[in-house]
Amino acid sequence: MAAETILTVRDLKISFDTPDGAVEAVKGIYLDVKSGETLAVVGESGSGKSQTMMGIMGLLSKNGRATGSASYRGKELIGLPMKELNTVRGAKITMIFQEPMTSLDPLYTIGRQIAEPIVYHRGGSFAQAKARALELLELVGIPEPARRINSYPHELSGGQRQRVMIAMALANEPDILIADEPTTALDVTIQAQILDLLKSLQQKFGMAVVLITHDLGIVRHFASRVAVMRRGEVVETGMTADIFERPQADYTKMLLAAEPSGRKASPPDDAPIILEGRNVCVDYRIGGGLFKSAAGSFRAVDDITLRLRQGQTIGIVGESGSGKSTLGRALLKLLPASGHIRFEKTDISDFGRSAMRPLRQEMQLVFQDPYGSLSPRQTVGEIITEGLYVHEPQLSRADRDRRAIEALKEVGLDPAARNRYPHEFSGGQRQRIAIARAIILKPKVVILDEPTSALDRSVQGQVIELLRGLQKAHDLSYIFISHDLSVIKAMSDYVIVMKNGKIVEEGDTDIIFHAPKEAYTKTLMNAAFAA
């Protein structure tokens, strides 16, 4: 028996009024969602994936307008009065958003927030709804649900917060669950757990799932059907196997080819060691304070030793909280650490801020979120030349401008971009600006902390190629921190696997990826490359 079509979208258009006129985000798309199926809507950032679903649910911003038709079981949703629309959304059609921390109210317990849609749609008291909330927390695998029901969002991990969002979405047993990038910010093992949870809950409740994502690996293993969007239009639809094996649209072929690939050759065995850490430990003080006498410490990095050679890329992988980023900052002397750290032939273990300042030019850091690390008040030119004022103060304004032009060209940006501001650029372009800011100082070591995790696969591929080219041109040494194992595999010639502040396993990339010895490494690999 053929599955019933429960959501029909016809000629849906979404536009936004701006000071420069109307901007079309969705340009007349056609979609069907069938009962019990998983439809993946894929495409790069700005393709209109999320706005399509927001328009269907009446969640557009004030300057947004939706026209056309979106019919749920014969009921037209576009233009439906808010009171009637609220009988559908939150009950029959629900949505999980990409970043649960911004979707959950920090002032209310998670139990209260799960209970709210139950009371709104089903009536009854909050006490009765809280009992249902407890069942839901248990259903989505929250540990100690009876205790956690009174927790606030900030007291939960990222994976737990996403489980709470799923519990809220399932509170009224919806027909359609829309999941908007539900695993983008999660580690591969947590990502796999969330996807397995969604799949089991889908089977339990018989609901349809609309999965909005740019991660084709997830689509391949989770979706039954795929709609590919580009610039507000659907360019191709089909069964998942057909899309992956016989894509028709050039854009679909480009997306499939954008998966990180290639391998980096190892430097010669006698290449000089440029950065070394021996028995590095980082402790954080916890507890205590003005009115608390007891205080303890937490060891974030525990007795780590590594050697980075000239021209080498060491990939550091592990789940959130494993100590990856803390280790990177400790090696750059950006936070207190014990042990021994050597840059080239200089022991910098006891260097303070003033002693480190001359070395900062040669040891650079690129952050995960370029938008957060780029000043919104400065032009791109001012941002990338800022370090020159400190490290090369003798340069004239014309010299700095020339260096800015060279750096922007090296990262593939128009030199005219130096007169614009960060908000005028895409995520991938902002990451190129952050890289330009690092390389303009001609460093020897660059630590890259999750530099591609927020980017689409096609843009990730561009950034990886850029980093490879810069490394070859300048004989750079990289420490590449990421939880994305496909990116680590493409970038690194040596891999360190971390868990709870310790090294679990390390070795050449081929060995770690194809013949891991430790159970934890095998778990990471299975989660990332599950068939």
XYZ file of C-alpha atoms in Angstrom:
531
model
C 0.000 0.000 0.000
C 1.424 3.360 -1.068
C 2.154 5.861 1.686
C -0.334 8.735 2.001
C 0.820 12.244 1.088
C 0.159 14.363 4.192
C 1.887 17.646 3.236
C 1.617 19.133 -0.240
C 3.632 22.221 -1.172
C 2.810 23.948 -4.454
C 4.453 27.049 -5.971
C 5.645 28.234 -2.565
C 7.388 31.600 -2.725
C 9.012 33.414 0.178
C 10.368 36.950 0.016
C 11.742 39.474 2.475
C 11.318 43.238 2.361
C 14.668 45.030 2.712
C 15.782 48.659 2.301
C 17.080 47.635 -1.139
C 13.805 46.065 -2.179
C 12.274 42.599 -1.981
C 14.655 39.622 -1.786
C 13.331 36.265 -3.026
C 14.493 33.451 -0.737
C 12.240 30.698 -2.131
C 11.144 30.831 -5.774
C 8.081 28.689 -6.332
C 8.969 25.228 -5.098
C 6.968 21.983 -5.176
C 7.353 19.302 -2.486
C 5.403 16.358 -1.077
C 5.857 14.693 2.312
C 4.478 11.193 2.729
C 3.359 9.505 5.919
C 6.181 7.759 7.787
C 8.952 8.736 5.334
C 12.164 10.679 5.881
C 12.570 13.454 3.336
C 15.966 15.165 3.367
C 16.077 18.734 2.064
C 19.717 19.460 1.201
C 21.706 22.363 -0.201
C 24.277 24.942 0.770
C 23.659 27.808 3.184
C 21.319 30.343 1.617
C 19.601 27.766 -0.603
C 16.246 28.360 1.134
C 15.978 25.036 3.019
C 15.119 26.444 6.438
C 13.050 29.367 5.131
C 10.844 26.913 3.224
C 9.882 25.128 6.430
C 9.641 28.354 8.440
C 7.263 29.708 5.802
C 5.096 26.585 5.923
C 4.850 26.882 9.721
C 4.214 30.632 9.736
C 7.482 31.379 11.541
C 8.972 33.928 9.148
C 10.393 37.178 10.503
C 8.199 40.294 10.339
C 9.570 41.375 6.971
C 8.928 37.946 5.411
C 6.005 36.958 3.166
C 4.896 33.533 1.928
C 2.621 32.926 -1.053
C 1.502 29.779 -2.825
C 0.146 26.685 -1.117
C 1.178 24.379 1.727
C -1.602 21.962 2.516
C -1.518 19.629 5.541
C -4.099 16.835 5.158
C -6.219 19.165 3.036
C -5.892 22.169 5.378
C -4.237 25.182 3.784
C -1.542 26.635 6.071
C -0.419 29.676 4.062
C -2.434 32.672 5.212
C -4.155 30.697 7.978
C -5.087 32.889 10.976
C -2.641 32.470 13.856
C -5.200 30.928 16.195
C -5.987 28.150 13.699
C -2.325 27.728 12.731
C -1.465 27.108 16.391
C -3.752 24.055 16.419
C -1.447 22.495 13.803
C 2.076 23.602 14.715
C 3.355 22.209 17.980
C 0.766 19.422 17.744
C 0.619 17.987 14.224
C 3.763 19.567 12.760
C 6.698 20.293 15.066
C 10.241 21.527 14.556
C 13.668 20.933 16.108
C 16.042 23.821 15.573
C 19.777 23.719 14.897
C 21.009 25.328 18.114
C 19.016 24.167 21.147
C 20.728 26.616 23.513
C 19.136 29.542 21.685
C 15.772 27.750 21.397
C 15.428 26.781 25.064
C 14.490 29.475 27.594
C 17.362 29.845 30.101
C 14.953 30.997 32.834
C 12.783 27.863 32.938
C 13.533 24.251 33.813
C 13.445 21.756 30.980
C 10.489 20.024 32.617
C 8.470 23.235 32.506
C 9.399 23.828 28.863
C 8.395 20.308 27.772
C 5.138 20.571 29.726
C 4.120 23.883 28.134
C 3.074 22.576 24.668
C 1.291 19.659 26.335
C -0.849 22.010 28.442
C -1.470 24.335 25.478
C -2.672 21.622 23.094
C -4.133 19.014 25.453
C -5.226 21.033 28.454
C -4.865 19.867 32.034
C -2.521 21.097 34.743
C 1.241 21.555 34.674
C 1.511 18.838 37.329
C -0.160 16.360 34.951
C 1.934 17.541 32.023
C 5.100 17.185 34.101
C 4.402 13.460 34.483
C 4.231 13.208 30.678
C 7.451 15.289 30.432
C 9.187 12.761 32.689
C 8.104 9.935 30.365
C 9.439 11.863 27.372
C 12.816 12.525 29.005
C 13.120 8.818 29.681
C 12.043 8.045 26.109
C 14.783 10.258 24.581
C 17.468 8.788 26.833
C 18.184 11.587 29.310
C 20.071 10.019 32.263
C 18.405 10.348 35.677
C 15.252 11.956 34.205
C 13.617 12.445 37.627
C 16.523 14.683 38.644
C 17.163 16.290 35.253
C 13.544 17.396 34.835
C 14.332 20.244 37.247
C 17.572 21.211 35.479
C 18.056 24.389 33.451
C 19.383 24.275 29.860
C 22.871 25.489 30.814
C 23.250 22.489 33.132
C 23.017 20.014 30.232
C 25.501 19.013 27.541
C 24.893 19.824 23.864
C 23.680 16.308 23.137
C 21.343 16.345 26.145
C 19.883 19.715 25.114
C 19.179 18.319 21.659
C 17.416 15.351 23.275
C 15.274 17.816 25.272
C 14.336 19.578 22.021
C 13.299 16.220 20.569
C 11.218 15.489 23.678
C 9.436 18.854 23.286
C 8.777 18.174 19.611
C 7.337 14.722 20.392
C 5.208 15.876 23.322
C 1.976 15.774 21.306
C 2.930 12.863 19.013
C 3.095 14.867 15.772
C 2.437 13.689 12.239
C 5.491 15.528 10.850
C 8.747 16.336 12.628
C 10.963 18.929 10.929
C 14.592 18.609 12.059
C 16.675 21.633 11.020
C 20.394 20.706 11.103
C 19.811 18.751 14.350
C 23.352 17.371 14.628
C 25.631 20.015 13.043
C 27.293 21.139 16.282
C 27.576 17.646 17.797
C 30.470 15.187 17.935
C 30.256 12.165 15.649
C 29.350 9.718 18.421
C 26.619 12.008 19.828
C 25.463 12.715 16.279
C 25.056 8.983 15.653
C 23.125 8.581 18.921
C 20.724 11.428 18.042
C 20.090 10.055 14.552
C 19.504 6.536 15.902
C 17.118 8.026 18.472
C 15.169 9.920 15.793
C 14.935 6.790 13.667
C 13.617 4.649 16.540
C 11.115 7.333 17.599
C 9.951 7.723 14.021
C 9.172 4.007 13.891
C 7.473 4.132 17.302
C 5.166 7.029 16.430
C 4.867 6.439 12.670
C 5.661 10.067 11.919
C 7.223 11.642 8.843
C 10.589 13.372 9.296
C 11.770 16.307 7.184
C 15.524 16.522 7.681
C 17.149 19.828 6.709
C 20.899 19.385 6.399
C 24.019 20.049 4.353
C 25.684 16.822 5.574
C 25.301 14.283 2.785
C 26.755 11.517 4.926
C 23.727 11.796 7.219
C 21.366 11.926 4.248
C 22.811 8.747 2.731
C 22.215 6.710 5.893
C 19.046 8.295 7.245
C 16.761 9.571 4.456
C 14.462 7.631 2.170
C 13.969 10.487 -0.291
C 15.929 13.664 -1.123
C 15.081 17.132 -2.416
C 18.097 19.204 -3.501
C 17.725 22.996 -3.255
C 19.823 25.774 -4.743
C 19.152 29.520 -4.620
C 15.539 29.085 -3.558
C 14.658 26.393 -6.094
C 14.391 22.600 -6.031
C 16.828 21.386 -8.680
C 16.325 17.642 -8.187
C 14.241 15.170 -6.188
C 14.366 11.393 -5.978
C 14.934 8.333 -3.866
C 18.143 8.537 -1.845
C 19.916 5.689 -3.651
C 19.099 7.235 -7.049
C 20.337 10.682 -6.030
C 23.646 9.314 -4.752
C 24.251 6.794 -7.551
C 22.702 8.580 -10.543
C 22.477 12.332 -9.843
C 21.005 14.305 -12.748
C 21.573 17.957 -11.879
C 25.077 19.424 -12.158
C 24.607 21.059 -8.758
C 23.820 17.711 -7.123
C 26.930 16.223 -8.719
C 28.984 19.126 -7.342
C 27.628 18.581 -3.819
C 28.417 14.869 -3.947
C 31.935 15.572 -5.207
C 32.543 18.093 -2.422
C 33.224 15.489 0.274
C 36.751 16.059 1.681
C 39.205 13.884 -0.214
C 42.866 13.465 -1.017
C 45.750 12.784 1.321
C 48.628 14.827 2.642
C 52.146 13.411 2.370
C 54.197 13.222 5.555
C 57.259 15.461 5.897
C 60.708 13.818 5.827
C 61.662 11.950 9.004
C 64.528 14.355 9.535
C 62.378 17.503 9.185
C 63.152 19.804 12.124
C 60.824 19.785 15.145
C 59.248 23.232 15.246
C 56.899 22.872 18.247
C 57.178 20.346 21.070
C 55.150 19.773 24.186
C 56.305 17.316 26.847
C 54.135 16.179 29.751
C 51.771 19.123 29.255
C 49.017 19.429 31.880
C 46.260 22.035 32.255
C 44.241 22.294 35.465
C 41.152 24.426 36.009
C 40.051 25.544 39.449
C 36.429 24.694 40.189
C 34.152 25.558 43.090
C 35.111 27.849 45.902
C 34.490 31.573 45.721
C 33.588 34.334 48.117
C 31.030 32.362 50.127
C 32.338 28.846 49.432
C 35.320 27.442 51.271
C 35.719 24.221 49.301
C 37.465 24.415 45.948
C 38.959 21.761 43.739
C 40.550 21.401 40.343
C 39.729 19.685 37.086
C 42.488 18.349 34.821
C 41.524 19.250 31.242
C 44.832 18.172 29.652
C 46.656 15.295 31.312
C 50.337 14.581 30.582
C 50.320 15.146 26.800
C 53.481 14.880 24.714
C 53.617 15.760 21.012
C 56.163 16.875 18.414
C 55.200 18.928 15.380
C 57.685 18.918 12.500
C 58.152 21.554 9.823
C 55.580 21.034 7.050
C 53.596 18.526 9.130
C 49.892 18.540 9.982
C 48.892 16.853 13.229
C 45.159 16.240 13.451
C 43.683 16.153 16.966
C 40.295 14.440 17.289
C 37.955 13.609 20.139
C 34.552 14.477 21.539
C 33.658 17.782 23.170
C 35.398 18.041 26.529
C 38.289 15.809 25.459
C 40.780 18.676 25.856
C 41.572 19.295 22.156
C 41.160 23.075 22.135
C 42.665 23.465 25.604
C 45.805 21.646 24.453
C 46.092 23.910 21.409
C 45.875 27.045 23.534
C 48.343 25.644 26.062
C 50.917 25.001 23.320
C 50.567 28.632 22.250
C 50.948 29.788 25.864
C 47.482 31.323 25.829
C 46.598 29.732 29.159
C 48.613 28.444 32.121
C 50.030 24.930 31.775
C 52.655 22.763 33.434
C 55.205 20.640 31.593
C 57.699 21.707 28.945
C 56.927 23.567 25.706
C 59.614 24.301 23.132
C 59.304 26.443 19.995
C 62.134 25.681 17.587
C 65.180 25.697 19.905
C 63.697 27.935 22.606
C 62.139 26.585 25.807
C 59.070 28.794 26.305
C 57.633 26.873 29.270
C 58.084 29.782 31.676
C 57.506 32.638 29.210
C 54.977 35.238 30.279
C 52.969 37.600 28.072
C 55.787 40.048 27.378
C 58.298 37.277 26.595
C 55.815 35.596 24.248
C 54.875 38.749 22.344
C 57.780 38.596 19.824
C 56.912 34.931 19.112
C 53.210 35.544 18.462
C 54.018 36.505 14.899
C 55.305 32.981 14.254
C 52.602 31.097 16.203
C 49.077 31.862 15.035
C 45.584 30.598 15.875
C 42.506 30.389 13.622
C 39.217 30.053 15.530
C 36.122 27.966 14.820
C 33.710 30.890 14.499
C 35.193 33.636 12.340
C 32.149 35.863 12.823
C 32.736 35.884 16.569
C 36.470 36.501 16.232
C 36.284 39.308 13.644
C 35.478 42.783 14.949
C 32.211 44.049 13.400
C 33.468 47.632 13.739
C 36.588 47.173 11.623
C 36.947 46.776 7.885
C 38.529 43.585 6.592
C 41.688 45.538 5.771
C 41.935 46.836 9.333
C 41.311 43.359 10.755
C 43.980 41.518 8.792
C 46.646 44.227 9.177
C 46.115 44.695 12.921
C 48.964 42.324 13.796
C 51.369 44.271 11.593
C 51.060 47.302 13.882
C 52.425 45.182 16.745
C 54.987 42.999 14.993
C 56.150 45.195 12.120
C 55.552 48.769 13.319
C 58.102 50.165 10.850
C 55.793 49.462 7.905
C 54.157 52.430 6.247
C 50.436 52.590 5.563
C 51.112 51.819 1.895
C 53.208 48.773 2.890
C 50.438 47.464 5.140
C 47.889 47.939 2.380
C 50.143 46.069 -0.064
C 50.497 43.186 2.405
C 46.706 43.133 2.871
C 46.185 42.878 -0.894
C 48.709 40.021 -1.111
C 47.085 38.142 1.796
C 43.577 38.495 0.366
C 44.752 37.258 -3.023
C 46.424 34.270 -1.353
C 43.161 33.223 0.293
C 41.169 33.722 -2.898
C 39.358 36.958 -2.058
C 39.034 40.127 -4.128
C 41.468 42.736 -2.709
C 38.607 45.248 -2.864
C 37.084 43.264 0.008
C 39.468 45.022 2.391
C 37.132 48.031 2.446
C 34.079 46.045 3.520
C 32.904 44.743 6.909
C 32.634 41.101 8.137
C 28.816 40.995 8.093
C 28.899 41.529 4.317
C 30.524 38.124 3.735
C 29.418 34.485 3.802
C 30.686 32.037 6.427
C 33.276 30.594 4.055
C 34.509 34.047 3.067
C 34.800 35.073 6.730
C 36.907 31.986 7.395
C 39.202 33.010 4.535
C 39.523 36.453 6.143
C 40.490 34.816 9.454
C 43.126 32.742 7.646
C 44.428 35.856 5.867
C 44.791 37.570 9.257
C 47.003 34.670 10.394
C 49.165 34.256 7.296
C 49.846 37.974 6.748
C 52.332 37.688 9.630
C 54.180 34.862 7.845
C 53.937 32.398 10.768
C 55.697 29.051 11.076
C 52.970 27.302 13.119
C 49.194 27.694 12.766
C 46.749 26.009 15.126
C 43.350 25.626 13.459
C 40.541 25.071 15.966
C 37.502 23.546 14.210
C 37.947 25.910 11.222
C 35.447 24.114 8.968
C 32.797 22.711 11.321
C 30.190 25.408 10.598
C 30.704 25.358 6.816
C 28.882 23.564 4.021
C 30.723 20.594 2.517
C 31.488 22.412 -0.730
C 32.886 25.397 1.181
C 34.777 23.029 3.499
C 36.457 21.544 0.442
C 37.491 24.994 -0.749
C 38.963 25.910 2.649
C 40.842 22.585 2.854
C 42.354 23.148 -0.596
C 43.284 26.690 0.433
C 45.018 25.482 3.613
C 46.887 22.779 1.713
C 48.077 25.327 -0.856
C 49.235 27.798 1.797
C 51.061 25.037 3.667
C 52.912 23.983 0.539
C 53.740 27.554 -0.484
C 55.052 28.622 2.929
C 56.167 25.282 4.440
C 53.704 25.816 7.291
C 53.173 23.437 10.194
C 49.556 22.882 11.288
C 47.811 21.489 14.329
C 44.295 20.830 13.049
C 41.647 20.359 15.761
C 38.315 18.889 14.687
C 35.607 16.367 15.486
C 34.976 15.891 11.739
C 37.004 12.798 10.894
C 36.618 13.114 7.124
C 38.248 16.565 7.294
C 41.007 15.257 9.608
C 41.686 12.409 7.180
C 42.034 14.806 4.242
C 44.216 17.335 6.091
C 46.523 15.370 8.392
C 49.550 13.115 8.048
C 49.552 12.252 11.778
C 46.566 11.878 14.122
C 46.186 12.118 17.900
C 42.965 10.792 19.447
C 42.024 12.373 22.792
C 39.531 11.469 25.486
C 39.128 13.042 28.931
C 42.340 15.047 28.541
C 44.529 12.054 27.654
C 45.921 10.616 24.421
C 44.080 7.373 23.710
C 45.890 6.553 20.482
C 48.201 8.243 17.970
C 49.961 7.424 14.733
C 50.120 7.975 10.984
C 46.767 8.877 9.456
C 46.492 5.665 7.418
C 47.071 3.506 10.488
C 44.603 5.372 12.699
C 41.855 5.340 10.061
C 42.335 1.843 8.670
C 43.751 -0.152 11.586
C 42.837 1.552 14.888
C 43.815 -0.418 17.977
C 41.801 1.205 20.775
C 38.072 0.626 21.310
C 37.379 4.370 21.641
C 39.051 5.112 18.288
C 37.053 2.325 16.669
C 33.862 3.813 18.124
C 34.690 7.221 16.628
C 35.437 5.683 13.239
C 32.277 3.587 13.226
C 30.164 6.609 14.137
C 31.731 8.747 11.391
C 31.877 6.214 8.577
C 28.998 3.861 9.374
C 27.664 2.103 6.308
